[in-house]
mmCIF file of C-alpha atoms in Angstrom:
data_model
loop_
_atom_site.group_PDB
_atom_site.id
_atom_site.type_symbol
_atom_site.label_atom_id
_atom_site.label_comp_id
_atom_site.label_asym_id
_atom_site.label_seq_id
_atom_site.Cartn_x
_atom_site.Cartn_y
_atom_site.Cartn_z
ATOM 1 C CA UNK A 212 82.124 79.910 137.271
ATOM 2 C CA UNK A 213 85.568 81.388 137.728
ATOM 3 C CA UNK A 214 87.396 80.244 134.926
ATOM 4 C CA UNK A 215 84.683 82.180 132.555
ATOM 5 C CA UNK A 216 85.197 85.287 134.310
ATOM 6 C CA UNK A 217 88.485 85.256 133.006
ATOM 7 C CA UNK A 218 87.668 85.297 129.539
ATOM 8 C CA UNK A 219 85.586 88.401 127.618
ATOM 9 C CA UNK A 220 84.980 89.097 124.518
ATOM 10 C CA UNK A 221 84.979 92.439 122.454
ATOM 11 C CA UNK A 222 82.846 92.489 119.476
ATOM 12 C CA UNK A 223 81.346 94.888 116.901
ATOM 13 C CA UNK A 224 78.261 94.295 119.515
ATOM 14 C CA UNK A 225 79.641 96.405 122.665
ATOM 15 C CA UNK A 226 81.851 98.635 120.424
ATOM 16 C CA UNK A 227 84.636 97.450 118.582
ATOM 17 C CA UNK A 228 84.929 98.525 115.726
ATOM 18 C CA UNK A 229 85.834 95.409 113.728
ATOM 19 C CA UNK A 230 85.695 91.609 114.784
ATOM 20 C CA UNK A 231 88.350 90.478 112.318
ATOM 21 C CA UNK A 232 92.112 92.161 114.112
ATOM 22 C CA UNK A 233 95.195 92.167 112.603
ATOM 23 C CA UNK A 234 97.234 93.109 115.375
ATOM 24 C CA UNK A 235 97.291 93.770 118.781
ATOM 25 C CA UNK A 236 99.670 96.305 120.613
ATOM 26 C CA UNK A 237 99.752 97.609 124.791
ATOM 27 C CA UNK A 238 100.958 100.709 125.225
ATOM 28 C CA UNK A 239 103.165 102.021 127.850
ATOM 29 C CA UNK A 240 99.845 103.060 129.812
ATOM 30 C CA UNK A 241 98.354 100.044 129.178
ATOM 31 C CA UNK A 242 96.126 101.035 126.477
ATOM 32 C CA UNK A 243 95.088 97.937 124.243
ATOM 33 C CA UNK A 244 95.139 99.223 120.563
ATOM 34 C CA UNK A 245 93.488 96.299 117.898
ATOM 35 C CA UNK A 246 94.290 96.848 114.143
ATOM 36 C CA UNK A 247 91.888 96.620 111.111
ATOM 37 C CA UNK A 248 91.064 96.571 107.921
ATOM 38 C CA UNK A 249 88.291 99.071 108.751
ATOM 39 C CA UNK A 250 90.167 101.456 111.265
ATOM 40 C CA UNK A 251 91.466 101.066 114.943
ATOM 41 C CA UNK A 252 89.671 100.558 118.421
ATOM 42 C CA UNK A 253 91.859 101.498 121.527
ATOM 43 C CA UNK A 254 89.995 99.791 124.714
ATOM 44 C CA UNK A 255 91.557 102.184 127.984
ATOM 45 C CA UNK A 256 89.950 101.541 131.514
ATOM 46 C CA UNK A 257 87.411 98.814 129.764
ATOM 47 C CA UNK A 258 85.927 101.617 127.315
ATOM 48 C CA UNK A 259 86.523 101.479 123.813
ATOM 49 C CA UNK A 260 87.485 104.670 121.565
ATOM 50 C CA UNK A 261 87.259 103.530 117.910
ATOM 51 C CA UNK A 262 89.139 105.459 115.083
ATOM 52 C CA UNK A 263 88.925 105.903 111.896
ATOM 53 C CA UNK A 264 88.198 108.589 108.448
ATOM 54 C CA UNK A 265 85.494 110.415 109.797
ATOM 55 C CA UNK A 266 87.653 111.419 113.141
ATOM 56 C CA UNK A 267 91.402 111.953 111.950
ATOM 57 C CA UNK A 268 92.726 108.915 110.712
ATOM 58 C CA UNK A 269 92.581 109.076 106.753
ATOM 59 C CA UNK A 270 93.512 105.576 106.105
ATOM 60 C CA UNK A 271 91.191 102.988 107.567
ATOM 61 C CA UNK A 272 93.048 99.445 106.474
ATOM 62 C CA UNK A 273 95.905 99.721 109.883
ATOM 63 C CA UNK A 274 98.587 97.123 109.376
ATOM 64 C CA UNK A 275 100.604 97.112 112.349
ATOM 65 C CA UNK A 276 100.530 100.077 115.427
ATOM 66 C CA UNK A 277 104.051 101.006 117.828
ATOM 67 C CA UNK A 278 104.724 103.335 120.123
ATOM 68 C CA UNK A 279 107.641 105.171 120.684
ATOM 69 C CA UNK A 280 109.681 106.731 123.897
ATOM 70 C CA UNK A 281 107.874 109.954 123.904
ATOM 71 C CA UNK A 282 104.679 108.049 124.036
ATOM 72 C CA UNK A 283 103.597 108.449 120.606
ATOM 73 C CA UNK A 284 101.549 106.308 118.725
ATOM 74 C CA UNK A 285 102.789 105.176 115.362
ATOM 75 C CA UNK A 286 99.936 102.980 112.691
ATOM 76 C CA UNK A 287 101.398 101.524 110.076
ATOM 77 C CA UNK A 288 98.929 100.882 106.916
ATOM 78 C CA UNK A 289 98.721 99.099 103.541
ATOM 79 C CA UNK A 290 98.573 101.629 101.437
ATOM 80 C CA UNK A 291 98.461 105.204 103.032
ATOM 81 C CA UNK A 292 101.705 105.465 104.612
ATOM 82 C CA UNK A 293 102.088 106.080 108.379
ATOM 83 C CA UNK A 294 100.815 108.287 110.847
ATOM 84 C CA UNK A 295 102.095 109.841 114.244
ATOM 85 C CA UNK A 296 99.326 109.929 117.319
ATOM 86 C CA UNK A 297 100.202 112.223 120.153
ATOM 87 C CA UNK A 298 96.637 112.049 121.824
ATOM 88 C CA UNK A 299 94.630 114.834 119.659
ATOM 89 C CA UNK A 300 95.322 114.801 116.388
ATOM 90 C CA UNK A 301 97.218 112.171 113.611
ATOM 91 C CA UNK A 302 100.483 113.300 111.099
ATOM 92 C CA UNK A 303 100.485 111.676 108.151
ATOM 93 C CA UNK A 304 103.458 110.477 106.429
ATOM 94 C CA UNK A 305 103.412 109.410 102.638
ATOM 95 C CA UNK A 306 105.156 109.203 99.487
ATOM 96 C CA UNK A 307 104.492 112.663 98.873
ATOM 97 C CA UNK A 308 106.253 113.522 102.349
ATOM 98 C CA UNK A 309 109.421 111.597 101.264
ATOM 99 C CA UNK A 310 108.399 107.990 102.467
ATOM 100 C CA UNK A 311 109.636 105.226 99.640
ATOM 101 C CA UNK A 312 106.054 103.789 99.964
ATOM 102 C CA UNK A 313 102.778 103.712 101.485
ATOM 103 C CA UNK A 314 102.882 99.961 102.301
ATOM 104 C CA UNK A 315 104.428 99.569 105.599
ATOM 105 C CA UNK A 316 105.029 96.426 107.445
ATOM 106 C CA UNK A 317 107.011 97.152 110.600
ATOM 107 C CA UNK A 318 108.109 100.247 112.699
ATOM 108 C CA UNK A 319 110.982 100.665 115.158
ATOM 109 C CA UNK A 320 112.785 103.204 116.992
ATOM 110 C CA UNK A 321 116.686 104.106 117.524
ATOM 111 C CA UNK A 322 117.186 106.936 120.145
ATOM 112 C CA UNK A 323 116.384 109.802 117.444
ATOM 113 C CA UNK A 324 115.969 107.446 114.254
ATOM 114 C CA UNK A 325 112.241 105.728 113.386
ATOM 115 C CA UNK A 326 112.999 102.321 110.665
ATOM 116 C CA UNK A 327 110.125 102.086 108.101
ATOM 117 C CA UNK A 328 110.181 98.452 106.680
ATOM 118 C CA UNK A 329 107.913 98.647 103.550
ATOM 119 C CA UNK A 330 106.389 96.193 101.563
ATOM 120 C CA UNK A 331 107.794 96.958 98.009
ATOM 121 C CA UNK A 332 110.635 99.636 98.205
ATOM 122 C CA UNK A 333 113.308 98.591 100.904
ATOM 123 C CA UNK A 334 113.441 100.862 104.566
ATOM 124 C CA UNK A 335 113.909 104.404 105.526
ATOM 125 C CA UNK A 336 115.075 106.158 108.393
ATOM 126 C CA UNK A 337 113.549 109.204 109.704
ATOM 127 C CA UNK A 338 115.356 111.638 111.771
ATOM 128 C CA UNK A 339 112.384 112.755 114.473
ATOM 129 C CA UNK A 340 115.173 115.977 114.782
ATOM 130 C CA UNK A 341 116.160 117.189 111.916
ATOM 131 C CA UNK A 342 112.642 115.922 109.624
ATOM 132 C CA UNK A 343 115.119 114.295 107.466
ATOM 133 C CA UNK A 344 114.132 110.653 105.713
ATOM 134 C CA UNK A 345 116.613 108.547 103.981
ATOM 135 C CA UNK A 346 115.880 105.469 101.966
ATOM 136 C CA UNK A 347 117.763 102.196 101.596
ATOM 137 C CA UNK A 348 116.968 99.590 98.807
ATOM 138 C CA UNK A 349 118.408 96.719 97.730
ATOM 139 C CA UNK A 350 119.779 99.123 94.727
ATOM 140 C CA UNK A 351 121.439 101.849 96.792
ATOM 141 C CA UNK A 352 122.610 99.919 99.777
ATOM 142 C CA UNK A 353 123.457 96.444 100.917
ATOM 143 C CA UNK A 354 119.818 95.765 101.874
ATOM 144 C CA UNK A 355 119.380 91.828 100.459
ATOM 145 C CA UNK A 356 116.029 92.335 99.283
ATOM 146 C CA UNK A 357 113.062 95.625 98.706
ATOM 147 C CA UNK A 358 110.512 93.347 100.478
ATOM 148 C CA UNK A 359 110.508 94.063 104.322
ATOM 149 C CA UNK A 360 108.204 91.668 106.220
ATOM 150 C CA UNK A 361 110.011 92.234 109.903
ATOM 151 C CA UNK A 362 112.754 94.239 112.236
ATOM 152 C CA UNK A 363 113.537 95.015 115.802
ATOM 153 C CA UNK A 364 116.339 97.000 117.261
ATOM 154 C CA UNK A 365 118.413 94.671 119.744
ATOM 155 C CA UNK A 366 119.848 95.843 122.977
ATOM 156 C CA UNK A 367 123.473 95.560 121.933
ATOM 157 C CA UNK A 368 122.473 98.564 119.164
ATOM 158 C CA UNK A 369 122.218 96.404 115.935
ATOM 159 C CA UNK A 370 118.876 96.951 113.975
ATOM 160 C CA UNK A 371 117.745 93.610 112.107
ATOM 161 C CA UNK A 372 115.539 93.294 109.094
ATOM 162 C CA UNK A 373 113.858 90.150 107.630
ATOM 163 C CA UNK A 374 113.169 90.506 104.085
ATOM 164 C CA UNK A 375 112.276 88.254 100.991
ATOM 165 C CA UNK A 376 116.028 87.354 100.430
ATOM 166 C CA UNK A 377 117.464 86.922 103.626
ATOM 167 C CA UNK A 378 118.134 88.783 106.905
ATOM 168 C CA UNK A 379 120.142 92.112 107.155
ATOM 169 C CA UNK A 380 122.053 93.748 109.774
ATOM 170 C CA UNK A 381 123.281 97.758 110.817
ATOM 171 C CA UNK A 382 125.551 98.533 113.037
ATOM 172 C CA UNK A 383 127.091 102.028 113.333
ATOM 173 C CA UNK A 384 126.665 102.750 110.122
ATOM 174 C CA UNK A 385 127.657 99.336 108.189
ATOM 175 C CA UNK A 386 125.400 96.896 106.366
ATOM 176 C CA UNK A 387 126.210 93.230 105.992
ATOM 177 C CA UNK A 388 123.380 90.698 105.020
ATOM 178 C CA UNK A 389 122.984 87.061 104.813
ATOM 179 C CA UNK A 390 120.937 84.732 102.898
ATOM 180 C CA UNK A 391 122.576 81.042 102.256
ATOM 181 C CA UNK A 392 123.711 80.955 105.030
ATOM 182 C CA UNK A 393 123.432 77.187 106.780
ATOM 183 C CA UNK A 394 121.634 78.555 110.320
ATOM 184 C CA UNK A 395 118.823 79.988 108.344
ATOM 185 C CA UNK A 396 116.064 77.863 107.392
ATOM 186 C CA UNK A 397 114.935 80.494 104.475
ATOM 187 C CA UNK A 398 115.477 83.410 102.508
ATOM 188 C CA UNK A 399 112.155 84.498 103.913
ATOM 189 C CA UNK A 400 112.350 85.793 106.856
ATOM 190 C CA UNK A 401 109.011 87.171 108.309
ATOM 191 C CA UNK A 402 109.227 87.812 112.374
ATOM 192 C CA UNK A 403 112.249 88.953 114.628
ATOM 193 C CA UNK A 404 112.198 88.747 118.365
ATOM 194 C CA UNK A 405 114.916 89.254 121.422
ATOM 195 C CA UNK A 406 114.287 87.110 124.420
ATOM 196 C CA UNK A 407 115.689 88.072 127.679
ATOM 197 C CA UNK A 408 119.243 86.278 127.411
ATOM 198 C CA UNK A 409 119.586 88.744 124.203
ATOM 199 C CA UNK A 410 119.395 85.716 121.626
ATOM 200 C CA UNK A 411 117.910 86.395 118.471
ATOM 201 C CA UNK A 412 115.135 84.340 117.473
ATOM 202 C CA UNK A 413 114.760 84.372 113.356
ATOM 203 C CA UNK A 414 111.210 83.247 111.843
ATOM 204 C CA UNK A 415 111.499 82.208 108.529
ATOM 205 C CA UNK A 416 108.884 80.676 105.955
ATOM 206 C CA UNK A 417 110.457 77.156 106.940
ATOM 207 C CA UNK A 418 111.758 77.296 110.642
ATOM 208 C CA UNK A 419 113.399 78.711 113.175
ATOM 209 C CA UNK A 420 117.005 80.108 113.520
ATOM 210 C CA UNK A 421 118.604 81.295 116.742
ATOM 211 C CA UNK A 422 121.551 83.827 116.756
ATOM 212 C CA UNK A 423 123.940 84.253 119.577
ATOM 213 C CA UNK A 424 127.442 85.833 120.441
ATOM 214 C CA UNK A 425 128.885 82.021 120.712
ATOM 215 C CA UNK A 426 126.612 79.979 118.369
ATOM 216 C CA UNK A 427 123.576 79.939 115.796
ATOM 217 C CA UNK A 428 121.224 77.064 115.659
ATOM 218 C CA UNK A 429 118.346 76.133 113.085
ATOM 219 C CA UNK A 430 115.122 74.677 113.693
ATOM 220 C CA UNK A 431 113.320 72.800 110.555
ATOM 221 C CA UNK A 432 112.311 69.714 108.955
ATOM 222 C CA UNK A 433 116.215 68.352 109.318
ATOM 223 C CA UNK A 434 115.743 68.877 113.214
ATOM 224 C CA UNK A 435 111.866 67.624 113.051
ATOM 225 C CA UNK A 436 110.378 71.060 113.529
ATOM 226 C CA UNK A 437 107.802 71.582 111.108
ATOM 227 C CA UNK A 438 106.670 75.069 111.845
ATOM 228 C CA UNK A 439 105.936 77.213 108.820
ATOM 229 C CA UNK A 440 105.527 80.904 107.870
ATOM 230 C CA UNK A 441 106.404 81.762 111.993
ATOM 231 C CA UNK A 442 104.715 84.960 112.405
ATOM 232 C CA UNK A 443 106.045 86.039 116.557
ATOM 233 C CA UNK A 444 106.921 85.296 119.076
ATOM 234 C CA UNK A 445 106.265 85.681 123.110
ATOM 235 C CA UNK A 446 108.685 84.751 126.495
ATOM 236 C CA UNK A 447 107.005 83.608 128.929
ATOM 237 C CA UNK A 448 107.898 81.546 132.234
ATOM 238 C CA UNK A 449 111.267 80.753 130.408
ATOM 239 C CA UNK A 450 109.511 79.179 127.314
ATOM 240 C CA UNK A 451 109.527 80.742 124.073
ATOM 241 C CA UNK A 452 106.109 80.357 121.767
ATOM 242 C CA UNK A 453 106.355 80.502 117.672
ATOM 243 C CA UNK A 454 102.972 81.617 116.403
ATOM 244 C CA UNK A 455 102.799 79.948 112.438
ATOM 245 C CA UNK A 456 100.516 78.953 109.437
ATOM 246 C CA UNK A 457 100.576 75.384 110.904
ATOM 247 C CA UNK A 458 99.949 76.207 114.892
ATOM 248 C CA UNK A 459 101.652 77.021 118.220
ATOM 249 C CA UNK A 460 105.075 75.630 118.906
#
């Protein structure tokens, strides 16, 4: 009937090559990339290209995939660092290239800067320009915690990350971070998301926060939410929906 028409499925049967995803990204040409533990399939037009060691892509356990203004394709993995995918052939990024580690969690872009959020050794910059990469820990900087779950770049030009320890903030240069702060729900903060009025939505391990210009607002078990470990978020018809460990708010 019609309403099964709208609905197929993508297996390891007609090509994919992995039935267990860990993320899913469109591109800017509407390419569907799906993340693995075993490598990445990229489904263009209906036909699936699958990627992995034996064609280019050295690391096949892909954490999270971006893309950036020039169209590039940037994989984040768990445990082999990052790599750049212009269409032919993957650069690989790594410890030995000047990364702090090969466990990355999230990937963002400001105008010339990329953000690497790592797992275990803080974030780094990398200046696309001059190839330079500089690293900020919770030693060197006033980065809250070395464990970098989330981050996004807002419109208004602040980068946010969500770490172990609380949430941190750059802006032109300056650092400031926040962790007891009433309006957040946890230390832990583990997805970021703008909606389209420019609030900040905050995911934590317990809740919800909300950040705006006039106010900030918490969502837990004080305020009968009871949404834990809130992993993203997605606008849509003027609602906002909290994917978590305990369902779909």
């Amino acid at each position: 009937n019609s309403q099964t028409k709208l609905l197929k499925n993508y297996n390891e049967k007609n090509g994919l090559i992995s039935p267990i995803i860990r993320d899913v990204f469109i591109d800017s040409k509407n390419n569907i990339w799906l993340s693995s533990k075993i490598g990445i399939s990229c489904i263009s037009k209906g036909k699936i290209k699958n990627y992995k060691k034996k064609n280019g892509l050295e690391s096949d356990n892909v954490k999270i995939i971006s893309e950036d203004t020039e169209q590039n394709i940037w994989i984040g993995t768990d445990g082999s660092g990052i790599f750049r995918f212009a269409g032919e052939e993957f650069v690989h990024f790594t410890k030995e290239t000047g990364l702090p580690s090969n466990y990355i969690m999230s990937i963002i872009q400001e105008n010339n800067n990329y953000w690497f959020s790592t797992y275990d050794k803080g974030i780094c910059s990398y200046n696309f320009i001059n190839n330079e990469i500089t690293t900020y820990n919770a030693l060197n900087s006033k980065l809250i915690n070395n464990t970098v779950w989330s981050s996004i770049y807002t419109t208004d030009g602040s980068l946010w990350f969500g770490t172990s320890g609380g949430l941190t903030h750059i802006k032109n240069g300056i650092i400031e971070s926040f962790e007891n702060e009433e309006w957040l729900p946890s230390k832990k903060i583990t997805s970021l998301y703008e909606d389209k009025l420019n609030r900040l939505w905050i995911g934590s391990s317990k809740g919800i926060a909300i950040l705006d210009k006039e106010y900030k607002f918490s969502f837990n078990r004080k305020t009968e939410f009871y949404g834990r470990n809130i992993r993203c978020f997605k606008e849509f018809n003027d609602f906002i929906y909290a994917g978590s460990s305990t369902g779909l708010f």
